[in-house]
XYZ file of N, CA and C in Angstrom:
873
model
N -13.599 -24.458 -127.126
C -14.174 -25.410 -128.157
C -13.447 -24.184 -129.233
N -14.073 -23.172 -128.952
C -13.939 -22.134 -129.942
C -12.193 -21.583 -130.494
N -11.214 -21.630 -129.113
C -9.968 -21.041 -129.368
C -9.187 -22.381 -130.153
N -9.560 -23.691 -129.778
C -9.183 -25.020 -130.217
C -9.176 -25.190 -132.320
N -10.650 -24.181 -132.420
C -10.895 -24.125 -133.849
C -9.984 -22.930 -134.449
N -9.664 -21.967 -133.740
C -9.157 -21.145 -133.993
C -7.533 -21.318 -134.660
N -7.248 -22.278 -133.077
C -5.641 -22.832 -133.554
C -5.733 -23.336 -134.921
N -6.285 -24.190 -134.856
C -6.218 -24.870 -136.048
C -6.378 -24.697 -137.441
N -7.084 -23.831 -137.254
C -7.107 -22.234 -138.742
C -6.078 -21.694 -139.074
N -5.418 -21.328 -137.896
C -4.189 -20.437 -137.817
C -2.792 -21.617 -138.465
N -2.957 -23.012 -137.698
C -1.919 -23.646 -138.057
C -2.146 -24.051 -140.082
N -3.148 -23.977 -140.099
C -3.485 -24.297 -141.840
C -2.989 -23.101 -142.334
N -3.474 -21.961 -142.066
C -2.688 -20.614 -142.372
C -1.251 -20.595 -142.946
N -0.821 -20.966 -141.642
C 0.813 -20.970 -141.405
C 1.221 -19.571 -140.456
N -0.094 -19.806 -139.401
C 0.658 -18.680 -138.620
C 0.529 -19.462 -136.906
N 0.804 -20.274 -136.823
C 0.556 -20.988 -135.794
C 1.543 -20.404 -134.532
N 2.489 -19.856 -134.682
C 2.975 -19.289 -133.540
C 4.056 -20.518 -132.875
N 4.070 -20.121 -131.204
C 5.541 -20.784 -130.259
C 4.235 -22.167 -129.803
N 4.614 -23.563 -129.921
C 3.879 -24.786 -129.664
C 3.712 -24.613 -128.000
N 2.728 -25.012 -127.634
C 2.521 -24.863 -126.304
C 3.676 -26.085 -125.597
N 4.155 -27.136 -126.584
C 4.832 -28.279 -125.868
C 6.931 -27.835 -126.333
N 6.689 -25.834 -126.295
C 8.343 -25.698 -126.271
C 8.785 -25.166 -124.910
N 10.031 -24.897 -125.064
C 10.496 -24.881 -123.614
C 10.102 -22.800 -123.004
N 10.374 -22.618 -122.215
C 9.469 -21.464 -121.446
C 10.249 -20.431 -122.419
N 11.872 -20.361 -122.741
C 12.484 -19.395 -123.233
C 11.918 -19.137 -124.540
N 11.227 -20.048 -125.337
C 10.727 -20.161 -126.303
C 9.423 -19.398 -126.366
N 8.553 -19.684 -125.703
C 7.028 -19.095 -125.719
C 7.288 -17.562 -125.043
N 8.615 -17.065 -124.115
C 8.847 -16.294 -123.800
C 9.081 -15.116 -124.740
N 10.113 -15.384 -125.624
C 10.365 -14.716 -126.577
C 9.438 -14.658 -128.410
N 8.431 -15.621 -127.944
C 7.180 -15.424 -129.172
C 6.296 -14.433 -128.472
N 6.198 -14.148 -127.384
C 5.437 -12.816 -127.135
C 6.084 -11.895 -126.878
N 7.640 -11.584 -126.792
C 8.350 -10.624 -127.149
C 8.108 -9.983 -128.319
N 8.097 -10.819 -129.267
C 8.216 -10.357 -130.894
C 6.707 -10.308 -131.460
N 5.904 -10.318 -130.324
C 4.348 -10.494 -130.962
C 4.332 -8.819 -131.302
N 4.941 -7.633 -130.544
C 4.096 -6.457 -130.470
C 4.872 -5.821 -131.698
N 6.316 -6.213 -131.957
C 6.894 -5.748 -132.871
C 6.556 -5.978 -134.358
N 6.573 -7.335 -134.273
C 5.193 -7.686 -135.710
C 3.988 -7.266 -135.963
N 3.495 -6.455 -134.930
C 1.994 -6.161 -134.801
C 2.289 -5.156 -135.651
N 3.307 -3.848 -135.345
C 3.790 -2.719 -135.602
C 4.215 -2.730 -137.341
N 5.049 -4.108 -137.595
C 5.412 -4.504 -138.659
C 4.155 -4.555 -139.866
N 3.007 -5.274 -138.980
C 1.593 -5.781 -140.193
C 1.265 -4.471 -140.031
N 1.149 -3.121 -139.465
C 0.205 -1.955 -139.053
C 1.392 -1.106 -140.189
N 2.992 -1.253 -140.581
C 3.395 -0.773 -141.771
C 2.942 -1.436 -143.171
N 2.657 -2.448 -143.173
C 2.538 -3.682 -144.501
C 1.044 -2.721 -144.611
N 0.043 -2.451 -144.043
C -1.041 -1.171 -144.497
C -0.950 -0.105 -144.821
N 0.137 0.393 -143.944
C 0.410 2.114 -144.579
C 1.556 2.216 -145.914
N 2.091 0.826 -145.993
C 2.830 0.396 -147.102
C 2.212 0.134 -148.280
N 0.921 -0.706 -148.176
C 0.036 -0.958 -148.765
C -1.058 0.462 -149.615
N -1.379 1.261 -148.560
C -2.127 2.277 -149.258
C -1.295 3.154 -149.791
N -0.093 3.717 -149.794
C 0.985 4.471 -150.627
C 1.045 4.306 -152.102
N 1.490 2.540 -151.870
C 1.433 2.159 -153.522
C 0.434 2.494 -153.920
N -0.842 1.932 -153.054
C -1.889 2.103 -154.451
C -2.594 3.562 -154.953
N -1.870 4.619 -153.794
C -2.296 5.805 -154.178
C -1.222 6.567 -155.081
N 0.157 5.933 -155.109
C 1.590 6.559 -155.601
C 1.930 7.155 -155.076
N 1.962 7.267 -153.501
C 2.755 8.358 -152.730
C 3.639 7.436 -152.473
N 4.842 8.460 -152.362
C 6.113 7.893 -151.989
C 7.009 7.622 -153.195
N 8.585 7.680 -153.372
C 9.401 7.350 -154.212
C 9.442 6.124 -154.248
N 10.138 5.756 -155.258
C 11.073 4.060 -155.805
C 11.898 4.060 -154.243
N 12.650 4.901 -154.148
C 13.627 4.511 -152.674
C 13.042 4.013 -151.263
N 11.511 4.785 -151.271
C 11.109 4.999 -150.215
C 10.542 3.311 -150.198
N 9.857 2.779 -151.288
C 9.054 1.626 -151.383
C 10.121 0.486 -151.220
N 11.613 0.507 -151.999
C 12.579 -0.135 -152.192
C 12.855 -0.540 -150.397
N 12.990 0.570 -149.986
C 13.488 0.441 -148.356
C 12.353 0.241 -147.324
N 11.263 0.247 -147.737
C 10.103 -0.498 -147.049
C 9.897 -2.205 -147.140
N 10.223 -2.493 -148.530
C 10.902 -3.843 -149.146
C 12.128 -4.518 -148.229
N 12.825 -4.218 -148.033
C 13.772 -4.410 -147.379
C 13.614 -4.413 -145.477
N 13.148 -3.759 -145.348
C 12.785 -3.477 -143.922
C 11.696 -4.620 -143.406
N 10.573 -4.692 -144.436
C 9.595 -5.891 -144.086
C 10.083 -7.326 -144.123
N 10.828 -7.554 -145.087
C 12.001 -8.507 -145.205
C 12.609 -9.080 -144.482
N 13.396 -8.172 -143.713
C 14.367 -8.495 -142.343
C 13.360 -8.470 -140.945
N 12.311 -8.301 -141.013
C 11.624 -8.162 -139.985
C 11.149 -9.445 -139.618
N 10.587 -10.433 -141.230
C 10.335 -11.666 -141.217
C 11.499 -12.109 -140.995
N 12.691 -12.007 -141.653
C 14.072 -12.649 -141.588
C 14.083 -12.679 -139.947
N 14.233 -11.763 -139.224
C 14.592 -11.903 -137.568
C 13.366 -12.558 -137.155
N 12.386 -12.359 -137.244
C 11.646 -13.153 -136.086
C 11.690 -14.492 -136.631
N 11.884 -15.332 -137.649
C 12.103 -16.328 -137.782
C 13.452 -16.747 -137.101
N 14.347 -16.330 -137.738
C 15.881 -16.623 -137.448
C 16.235 -16.512 -135.697
N 15.338 -15.850 -134.841
C 15.155 -15.697 -133.376
C 14.371 -16.953 -132.895
N 13.382 -17.029 -133.855
C 12.648 -18.255 -132.871
C 13.284 -19.608 -133.246
N 14.104 -19.704 -134.699
C 14.431 -21.307 -134.807
C 15.319 -21.309 -134.386
N 16.140 -20.426 -133.276
C 17.389 -20.467 -132.336
C 16.747 -20.998 -130.896
N 15.630 -20.060 -130.308
C 15.182 -20.779 -129.112
C 14.533 -21.636 -129.427
N 13.393 -22.260 -129.611
C 13.017 -23.550 -130.124
C 13.903 -24.841 -130.071
N 12.573 -25.387 -129.469
C 13.389 -27.352 -129.205
C 13.343 -27.983 -130.938
N 11.849 -27.887 -130.902
C 11.448 -28.839 -132.241
C 11.880 -27.778 -133.552
N 12.714 -27.154 -134.342
C 12.546 -26.284 -135.556
C 12.181 -26.875 -136.537
N 11.851 -27.990 -137.094
C 10.882 -28.432 -138.122
C 9.676 -28.332 -137.523
N 9.046 -28.427 -136.532
C 7.580 -28.496 -135.759
C 7.436 -26.750 -135.956
N 8.607 -26.109 -136.219
C 8.014 -24.520 -135.611
C 7.837 -24.096 -137.298
N 8.764 -24.712 -138.051
C 8.609 -24.056 -139.794
C 7.231 -24.826 -139.982
N 6.904 -26.061 -139.758
C 5.444 -26.149 -140.167
C 4.742 -25.312 -139.804
N 3.851 -24.976 -138.616
C 3.350 -23.906 -138.082
C 3.489 -22.532 -138.403
N 4.308 -22.291 -139.152
C 4.532 -20.881 -139.431
C 5.347 -20.696 -140.970
N 4.678 -21.864 -141.976
C 4.934 -21.844 -143.393
C 5.170 -20.630 -143.910
N 4.070 -19.667 -143.309
C 3.858 -18.543 -144.281
C 4.903 -17.484 -143.756
N 5.517 -17.261 -143.070
C 6.973 -16.522 -143.029
C 7.423 -16.955 -143.761
N 7.979 -18.202 -143.583
C 8.841 -18.594 -145.042
C 8.980 -18.452 -146.380
N 7.274 -18.836 -147.037
C 6.699 -18.297 -148.018
C 7.079 -16.416 -147.873
N 6.797 -15.407 -147.507
C 7.304 -14.414 -147.561
C 8.862 -14.319 -147.768
N 9.252 -15.140 -146.717
C 10.474 -14.220 -146.750
C 11.249 -14.548 -147.860
N 11.442 -16.016 -149.000
C 11.704 -16.874 -150.191
C 10.898 -15.885 -151.066
N 9.244 -15.825 -150.927
C 8.954 -15.231 -152.059
C 8.992 -13.467 -152.037
N 9.703 -12.807 -151.241
C 9.817 -11.359 -151.347
C 11.451 -11.395 -151.513
N 11.958 -12.156 -152.057
C 13.134 -12.193 -152.771
C 13.181 -11.284 -154.482
N 11.916 -11.435 -155.155
C 12.128 -10.776 -156.275
C 12.178 -9.332 -156.304
N 10.962 -8.801 -155.514
C 11.031 -7.551 -154.928
C 11.986 -7.084 -154.456
N 12.583 -7.489 -153.648
C 13.989 -7.195 -152.837
C 14.882 -6.618 -154.324
N 15.091 -7.597 -155.272
C 16.063 -7.683 -156.627
C 15.346 -6.414 -157.716
N 14.203 -6.299 -157.065
C 13.831 -5.151 -158.448
C 13.170 -5.499 -159.116
N 12.443 -7.098 -159.156
C 11.508 -7.843 -160.371
C 10.315 -6.988 -160.270
N 10.137 -6.187 -161.095
C 8.631 -5.720 -161.223
C 7.474 -6.462 -162.103
N 7.268 -7.266 -161.225
C 6.298 -8.789 -162.324
C 4.633 -8.761 -161.324
N 3.853 -9.839 -162.224
C 2.777 -9.794 -161.365
C 3.354 -10.500 -160.308
N 4.190 -11.046 -160.164
C 4.579 -12.418 -158.930
C 5.278 -11.518 -157.773
N 5.766 -10.617 -158.419
C 6.499 -9.824 -156.975
C 4.854 -8.748 -156.309
N 4.199 -8.304 -157.560
C 3.090 -7.810 -156.818
C 1.999 -8.407 -155.691
N 2.233 -9.992 -156.472
C 0.939 -11.220 -155.525
C 1.665 -11.246 -154.201
N 3.219 -11.217 -154.064
C 3.540 -11.311 -152.804
C 3.738 -10.625 -151.482
N 3.036 -9.063 -152.346
C 3.175 -7.902 -151.694
C 1.694 -7.935 -151.346
N 0.882 -8.390 -151.947
C -0.584 -8.118 -151.424
C -0.865 -9.275 -150.320
N -0.106 -10.385 -150.844
C -0.011 -11.620 -149.394
C 0.404 -11.346 -148.550
N 1.170 -9.883 -148.164
C 1.704 -9.343 -147.016
C 0.184 -8.801 -146.253
N -1.130 -8.821 -147.225
C -2.018 -8.060 -146.199
C -2.742 -9.608 -145.602
N -2.553 -10.314 -146.087
C -2.975 -11.556 -145.555
C -2.038 -11.864 -144.084
N -1.106 -11.798 -144.303
C 0.155 -12.057 -143.080
C -0.057 -10.831 -142.164
N -0.533 -9.359 -142.110
C -1.080 -8.707 -141.735
C -2.138 -9.281 -141.101
N -3.105 -9.482 -141.722
C -4.647 -10.121 -140.384
C -4.098 -11.436 -139.883
N -3.314 -12.278 -140.257
C -2.795 -12.948 -139.625
C -2.067 -13.086 -138.337
N -1.278 -11.637 -138.121
C -0.502 -11.866 -136.957
C -1.663 -10.724 -136.483
N -2.335 -9.852 -136.632
C -3.432 -9.312 -136.009
C -4.353 -10.505 -135.337
N -4.843 -11.511 -135.780
C -5.052 -12.439 -135.099
C -4.217 -13.329 -134.142
N -3.408 -13.606 -134.615
C -2.616 -14.318 -133.456
C -1.853 -13.516 -132.207
N -2.091 -12.266 -131.911
C -1.504 -11.364 -131.004
C -3.103 -11.073 -130.271
N -3.996 -10.752 -131.044
C -5.106 -10.482 -130.329
C -5.986 -11.447 -129.600
N -5.747 -11.709 -128.329
C -5.898 -13.062 -128.171
C -7.309 -12.363 -126.687
N -6.998 -11.103 -126.308
C -8.452 -10.541 -125.677
C -9.701 -10.270 -126.735
N -9.227 -10.462 -128.182
C -10.340 -10.469 -129.027
C -11.076 -11.882 -129.426
N -10.148 -12.630 -129.391
C -10.840 -13.968 -129.424
C -11.347 -14.408 -127.887
N -11.059 -14.057 -126.726
C -12.007 -14.482 -125.970
C -13.202 -13.318 -125.578
N -13.232 -12.686 -126.008
C -14.145 -11.426 -126.102
C -15.153 -12.424 -127.531
N -15.072 -12.797 -128.459
C -15.420 -13.546 -129.385
C -16.048 -14.723 -128.954
N -15.625 -15.394 -128.163
C -15.593 -17.089 -127.360
C -16.722 -16.483 -126.538
N -16.846 -15.814 -125.746
C -18.082 -15.641 -124.705
C -19.442 -15.380 -125.224
N -20.265 -16.081 -124.909
C -21.764 -15.214 -125.401
C -22.010 -15.618 -126.987
N -21.237 -16.869 -127.327
C -21.350 -16.990 -128.600
C -21.535 -15.762 -129.796
N -20.570 -15.119 -129.459
C -20.659 -13.412 -130.000
C -19.707 -13.864 -131.223
N -19.022 -14.199 -131.708
C -18.310 -14.761 -132.856
C -19.637 -14.646 -134.044
N -20.040 -16.385 -133.447
C -21.360 -16.544 -134.293
C -22.127 -15.487 -134.634
N -22.322 -14.859 -133.447
C -23.823 -13.608 -133.245
C -23.209 -12.518 -134.388
N -21.678 -11.851 -134.430
C -21.170 -11.317 -135.430
C -21.285 -11.731 -136.719
N -21.316 -13.601 -137.182
C -21.277 -13.748 -138.609
C -22.118 -13.685 -139.150
N -23.554 -13.911 -137.912
C -24.924 -13.915 -138.909
C -25.213 -12.522 -138.617
N -25.094 -11.258 -138.085
C -25.006 -10.093 -138.477
C -24.755 -9.574 -139.723
N -23.140 -10.220 -140.178
C -22.214 -10.044 -141.293
C -23.172 -10.426 -142.525
N -23.861 -11.849 -142.602
C -24.141 -12.080 -143.796
C -25.455 -11.868 -143.890
N -26.333 -11.195 -142.705
C -27.327 -11.008 -142.786
C -27.349 -8.898 -143.643
N -26.200 -8.818 -142.824
C -25.961 -7.211 -143.896
C -25.841 -7.471 -145.266
N -25.410 -8.465 -145.752
C -24.798 -8.612 -147.306
C -26.167 -8.900 -147.806
N -26.806 -9.909 -147.214
C -28.462 -10.072 -148.187
C -28.923 -9.095 -147.950
N -29.209 -8.200 -146.920
C -29.818 -6.969 -146.540
C -29.326 -5.866 -147.940
N -28.268 -5.950 -148.324
C -27.584 -5.022 -149.711
C -28.484 -5.564 -150.933
N -28.669 -6.607 -150.718
C -29.170 -7.382 -151.910
C -30.425 -7.035 -152.083
N -31.390 -6.991 -150.811
C -32.756 -6.762 -151.053
C -33.033 -5.518 -151.159
N -32.556 -5.058 -150.289
C -32.813 -3.394 -151.018
C -32.467 -2.580 -152.060
N -31.302 -3.371 -152.956
C -31.119 -3.234 -154.237
C -32.475 -3.473 -155.238
N -33.053 -4.629 -154.664
C -33.761 -4.917 -155.392
C -35.415 -4.418 -155.168
N -35.684 -3.993 -154.038
C -36.724 -3.487 -153.412
C -36.893 -2.245 -153.770
N -35.885 -1.166 -153.744
C -35.911 0.389 -154.068
C -34.991 0.531 -155.413
N -35.476 1.399 -155.942
C -34.737 1.602 -157.211
C -33.610 2.733 -157.155
N -33.517 4.007 -156.006
C -32.010 4.261 -155.656
C -31.057 4.033 -155.409
N -31.116 2.522 -154.956
C -30.161 1.886 -155.178
C -29.662 1.354 -156.369
N -28.561 1.908 -157.106
C -28.666 1.016 -158.535
C -27.937 -0.360 -158.169
N -26.764 -0.418 -157.384
C -26.174 -1.665 -157.284
C -26.441 -2.375 -155.519
N -26.109 -4.111 -155.500
C -25.830 -4.451 -154.591
C -25.061 -3.889 -153.420
N -23.810 -3.172 -153.758
C -22.757 -2.284 -153.063
C -22.968 -1.575 -152.683
N -24.219 -0.514 -153.332
C -24.946 0.620 -152.730
C -25.663 0.279 -151.531
N -26.744 -0.871 -151.649
C -27.411 -1.551 -150.842
C -26.616 -1.621 -149.255
N -25.570 -2.608 -149.626
C -24.859 -3.015 -148.377
C -24.168 -1.814 -147.825
N -23.950 -0.993 -148.570
C -23.329 0.538 -147.828
C -24.455 1.094 -146.861
N -25.354 1.168 -147.552
C -26.652 1.635 -146.979
C -27.278 1.191 -145.582
N -26.758 -0.688 -145.806
C -27.534 -1.508 -144.884
C -26.237 -1.220 -143.319
N -25.197 -1.131 -143.754
C -24.376 -1.233 -143.087
C -23.929 0.529 -141.975
N -24.561 1.409 -142.569
C -24.623 2.963 -141.582
C -26.494 2.826 -141.548
N -27.253 1.498 -141.588
C -28.508 1.812 -141.073
C -28.200 0.919 -140.123
N -27.471 -0.310 -139.829
C -27.617 -1.030 -139.023
C -26.740 -0.397 -137.515
N -25.516 0.483 -138.086
C -25.119 1.422 -136.794
C -25.692 2.571 -136.740
N -26.911 2.507 -136.858
C -27.532 3.889 -136.634
C -26.984 5.226 -137.031
N -25.654 5.384 -137.794
C -25.149 6.200 -138.340
C -25.958 7.421 -138.776
N -26.021 6.774 -140.456
C -26.967 7.469 -141.084
C -26.611 8.215 -141.609
N -25.952 8.037 -143.001
C -25.556 9.463 -143.802
C -26.232 10.118 -144.299
N -27.215 9.548 -145.191
C -28.498 10.165 -145.665
C -27.667 10.258 -146.919
N -26.883 9.790 -147.526
C -26.326 9.587 -148.706
C -27.184 8.868 -149.818
N -27.269 7.692 -149.286
C -28.346 6.864 -150.044
C -29.691 6.657 -149.139
N -30.979 6.858 -149.372
C -31.916 6.686 -149.072
C -33.236 6.275 -149.794
N -34.316 4.932 -148.676
C -34.854 4.541 -149.635
C -36.020 5.425 -149.860
N -36.881 5.053 -151.291
C -37.884 5.927 -151.666
C -39.460 5.263 -151.773
N -39.154 4.131 -151.369
C -40.299 3.172 -151.996
C -40.600 2.725 -150.418
N -42.255 2.769 -150.130
C -42.819 2.230 -148.876
C -42.011 0.864 -148.661
N -41.851 -0.285 -149.375
C -41.312 -1.120 -149.048
C -39.776 -0.893 -148.340
N -39.197 -0.177 -149.112
C -38.212 0.360 -148.613
C -37.243 0.701 -147.539
N -38.671 1.429 -147.081
C -38.426 2.391 -145.840
C -38.850 1.330 -144.692
N -39.614 0.457 -144.860
C -40.047 -0.421 -143.856
C -39.154 -1.761 -143.950
N -38.492 -1.838 -144.678
C -37.036 -2.642 -144.779
C -36.365 -1.977 -143.678
N -35.977 -0.819 -144.440
C -35.083 0.120 -143.244
C -35.091 0.431 -141.685
N -36.683 0.335 -141.436
C -37.074 0.344 -140.196
C -36.446 -0.944 -139.236
N -36.819 -1.823 -140.108
C -36.674 -3.227 -139.363
C -34.934 -3.449 -139.027
N -34.197 -3.166 -140.204
C -32.891 -2.994 -139.979
C -32.314 -2.113 -139.194
N -32.789 -1.065 -139.016
C -32.506 -0.161 -137.852
C -32.677 -0.911 -136.541
N -33.672 -1.248 -136.210
C -34.305 -2.001 -135.230
C -33.037 -3.005 -134.601
N -33.062 -3.894 -135.876
C -32.006 -5.136 -135.593
C -30.405 -4.532 -135.153
N -29.893 -3.420 -135.770
C -28.589 -2.652 -135.466
C -28.528 -2.270 -134.318
N -29.869 -1.759 -133.709
C -29.710 -1.291 -132.125
C -29.687 -2.418 -131.228
N -30.597 -3.811 -131.501
C -30.377 -4.867 -130.789
C -28.983 -5.675 -130.830
N -28.169 -5.438 -132.146
C -26.931 -6.056 -132.162
C -25.538 -5.502 -131.525
N -26.020 -3.676 -131.878
C -25.255 -2.687 -131.081
C -24.720 -2.830 -129.563
N -26.420 -3.051 -128.976
C -26.900 -3.508 -127.186
C -26.261 -4.562 -126.957
N -26.105 -5.682 -127.860
C -25.794 -7.231 -127.605
C -23.768 -6.836 -127.201
N -23.265 -6.155 -128.560
C -21.883 -6.238 -128.142
C -21.651 -5.335 -127.151
N -22.065 -4.443 -126.727
C -22.008 -3.008 -125.594
C -22.150 -4.374 -124.544
N -23.161 -5.180 -123.950
C -23.020 -6.036 -123.012
C -22.274 -6.957 -123.243
N -21.574 -7.316 -124.098
C -20.674 -8.718 -123.962
C -19.329 -7.780 -123.690
N -18.928 -6.826 -124.387
C -17.672 -6.064 -124.169
C -17.663 -5.916 -122.341
N -18.575 -5.232 -122.140
C -18.918 -5.151 -120.547
C -18.449 -5.670 -119.757
N -19.001 -6.996 -120.183
C -19.374 -8.333 -119.089
C -17.769 -8.674 -119.006
N -17.096 -8.699 -120.530
C -15.842 -9.583 -120.366
C -14.673 -8.360 -119.651
N -14.659 -7.361 -119.373
C -14.082 -6.429 -119.026
C -14.300 -6.466 -117.596
N -15.671 -6.542 -116.663
C -15.965 -6.700 -115.434
C -15.271 -7.954 -114.949
N -15.901 -9.065 -115.621
C -15.488 -10.294 -115.373
C -13.305 -10.673 -115.291
N -12.937 -9.935 -116.207
C -11.702 -9.955 -115.658
C -11.206 -8.930 -114.737
N -12.033 -7.516 -114.504
C -11.426 -7.304 -113.151
C -12.115 -7.947 -112.325
N -12.874 -8.962 -112.000
C -13.337 -9.391 -111.247
C -12.357 -10.641 -111.132
N -12.057 -11.046 -112.218
C -10.830 -12.401 -112.172
C -9.811 -12.106 -111.335
N -9.055 -10.415 -111.237
C -7.701 -10.342 -111.089
C -8.137 -10.222 -109.354
N -9.230 -9.267 -108.873
C -9.388 -8.873 -107.717
C -9.585 -10.546 -107.008
N -10.826 -11.710 -107.767
C -10.433 -12.898 -106.919
C -9.112 -13.427 -106.713
N -8.503 -13.258 -107.912
C -6.727 -14.043 -107.527
C -6.222 -13.036 -106.249
N -6.417 -12.041 -106.032
C -5.845 -11.090 -105.263
C -6.140 -11.783 -103.943
N -7.239 -11.958 -103.959
C -8.133 -12.304 -102.868
C -7.694 -13.904 -102.422
N -7.490 -14.486 -103.430
C -6.814 -16.023 -103.541
C -5.629 -16.057 -102.755
N -4.691 -15.037 -103.147
C -3.263 -14.930 -102.766
C -3.531 -14.759 -101.365
N -4.277 -13.259 -100.943
C -4.235 -13.146 -99.346
C -5.131 -14.164 -98.624
N -5.825 -14.921 -98.963
C -6.095 -15.899 -98.373
C -5.019 -17.102 -98.214
N -4.585 -17.256 -98.869
C -3.473 -18.017 -99.011
C -2.191 -17.617 -97.746
N -1.501 -16.255 -97.888
C -1.296 -15.579 -97.022
C -1.641 -15.767 -95.472
N -2.910 -15.319 -95.624
C -3.687 -15.432 -94.037
C -3.107 -17.319 -93.353
N -3.933 -18.109 -94.560
C -3.762 -19.259 -93.875
C -2.451 -19.566 -93.212
N -1.121 -19.137 -94.441
C 0.391 -19.521 -93.908
C 0.958 -19.073 -92.479
N -0.172 -17.958 -92.243
C 0.214 -17.050 -90.893
C -0.607 -17.597 -89.822
N -1.466 -18.375 -90.049
C -2.717 -18.993 -89.259
C -1.793 -20.114 -88.417
N -1.050 -20.891 -89.943
C -0.153 -22.706 -89.440
C 0.977 -21.926 -89.162
N 1.571 -20.530 -89.395
C 2.399 -20.678 -88.331
C 2.424 -19.894 -86.770
N 1.368 -19.349 -86.773
C 0.636 -19.453 -85.440
C 0.502 -20.362 -84.712
N -0.412 -21.352 -85.265
C -0.660 -22.433 -84.722
C 0.812 -23.428 -84.146
N 1.640 -23.384 -85.121
C 2.834 -23.956 -84.726
C 3.830 -23.023 -83.635
N 3.704 -21.908 -83.244
C 4.359 -20.972 -82.706
C 3.531 -21.639 -81.276
N 2.054 -21.513 -81.040
C 1.305 -21.638 -80.154
C 1.836 -23.042 -79.270
N 1.743 -24.101 -80.664
C 2.761 -25.340 -80.334
C 3.344 -25.934 -79.125
N 4.492 -24.995 -79.852
C 5.842 -25.020 -79.592
C 5.794 -24.499 -77.842
N 4.952 -23.122 -78.223
C 5.199 -22.334 -77.024
C 4.646 -23.617 -75.634
N 3.478 -24.341 -76.315
C 2.916 -25.108 -75.026
C 3.805 -26.317 -74.847
N 4.367 -26.755 -75.252
C 5.537 -27.924 -75.319
C 6.563 -26.852 -74.456
N 7.251 -26.298 -74.758
C 8.221 -25.463 -73.866
C 7.900 -24.858 -72.292
N 6.012 -24.451 -72.316
C 6.048 -24.624 -70.847
C 5.964 -25.830 -70.095
N 5.372 -27.025 -70.810
C 4.906 -28.260 -70.065
C 6.685 -28.642 -69.725
N 7.614 -28.095 -70.272
C 8.846 -28.488 -70.059
C 9.461 -27.852 -69.268
N 9.258 -26.434 -69.000
C 9.609 -25.781 -67.723
C 8.827 -26.466 -66.681
N 7.698 -26.578 -66.666
C 6.874 -26.819 -65.275
C 7.342 -28.273 -65.267
N 7.992 -29.309 -65.655
C 8.332 -30.727 -65.826
C 9.663 -30.178 -64.906
N 10.183 -29.709 -65.516
C 11.862 -28.873 -64.915
C 11.897 -28.413 -63.339
N 10.913 -27.745 -63.292
C 10.627 -26.737 -61.996
C 10.280 -27.909 -60.967
N 9.507 -28.668 -61.347
C 8.622 -29.843 -60.304
C 9.938 -30.766 -60.099
N 10.980 -31.047 -61.052
C 11.782 -32.165 -60.543
C 13.159 -31.381 -59.595
N 13.290 -29.808 -60.043
C 14.085 -29.452 -58.914
C 13.453 -28.925 -57.997
N 12.081 -28.741 -57.566
C 11.297 -28.632 -56.332
C 11.801 -30.571 -55.209
N 11.368 -31.366 -56.194
C 11.771 -32.535 -55.874
C 13.344 -32.278 -55.021
N 14.101 -32.582 -55.997
C 15.884 -32.357 -55.666
C 16.332 -31.436 -54.626
N 15.335 -30.272 -54.395
C 15.374 -29.395 -53.414
C 14.920 -29.594 -51.979
N 13.903 -30.611 -52.223
C 13.286 -31.244 -50.891
C 13.996 -32.301 -50.248
N 14.723 -33.148 -51.298
C 15.603 -34.329 -51.155
C 17.260 -33.936 -50.472
N 17.475 -32.496 -50.724
C 18.747 -31.704 -50.133
C 18.324 -31.203 -48.905
N 17.213 -30.785 -48.432
C 16.964 -30.375 -46.728
C 16.725 -31.574 -46.192
N 17.371 -31.413 -44.890
C 17.191 -32.448 -43.854
C 16.939 -32.042 -42.968
N 16.078 -32.294 -42.145
C 14.971 -31.614 -41.132
C 16.065 -31.769 -39.683
N 16.053 -30.805 -38.708
C 16.825 -30.911 -37.697
C 16.851 -32.084 -36.618
N 15.785 -32.432 -36.399
C 16.023 -33.684 -35.736
C 17.029 -35.058 -35.890
N 16.717 -35.305 -37.654
C 17.677 -36.008 -38.209
C 18.953 -35.672 -38.180
N 19.258 -34.244 -37.658
C 20.584 -34.449 -38.012
C 21.194 -34.870 -36.851
N 20.169 -34.701 -35.495
C 20.913 -34.780 -33.839
C 20.846 -36.458 -33.847
N 20.157 -37.507 -34.815
C 20.084 -38.579 -34.116
C 20.818 -39.284 -35.374
N 21.198 -38.717 -36.313
C 22.514 -38.782 -37.066
C 23.825 -38.925 -36.180
N 23.700 -37.698 -35.394
C 25.229 -37.607 -34.556
C 25.251 -38.445 -33.649
């Protein structure tokens, strides 16, 4: 059920990928292009950081724009060549088409809010690609309601930031409170922000205990996932070995059946030969009487 909801969300966001009803070749190419697009997504993040800090030259930014744009064009072109239903693929992956068409002003050197918005939209594309290729992550989150647990913890983290900002004067803004709640729940404790009132310290102690429980749950869920994955592989190998053994047993039974048939035929043949030999052998008294 969690996977179905996730797939519906990805379809609405325009990151649907290859449909399960497509041909085998299209699904294979969809898997092959996942990792190059993941590297492209990571480069989008690096490019965003360099632009935000004013690093790199104008030429390097132009080259980056062209590489990212050509990457999306190449992926869309290849997939449109191998899929059976091109219109369905475009419907499921309309965000790639938006990036390709919307990226043209940036390639033409049009420095406007529109081009900047398209560049910012690439960050959403990066997240979409990461979610599309992270099948194992979705498998982990789907187990034991881990995704719901993380969402609840995140909501409580934000609420805790506002609560501590209201309880303790050492926190000037809720953002300071959220940062303190984050380092407290993860039991890191940088010490740059600490509560000074008794109410704040009591709330911090509760938050630390909650963080320990949350990360224990995360560690257990990750351990169970990898153990079940290894057990699944072992069970699959055992199933294959059992199938081979069963196949060999069936072959041995067929061989035994054929051997038994051959033995019965040989015994029958020997019996017939013995009877023929007895008929050919005439006793001496019979020979004299015949003469």
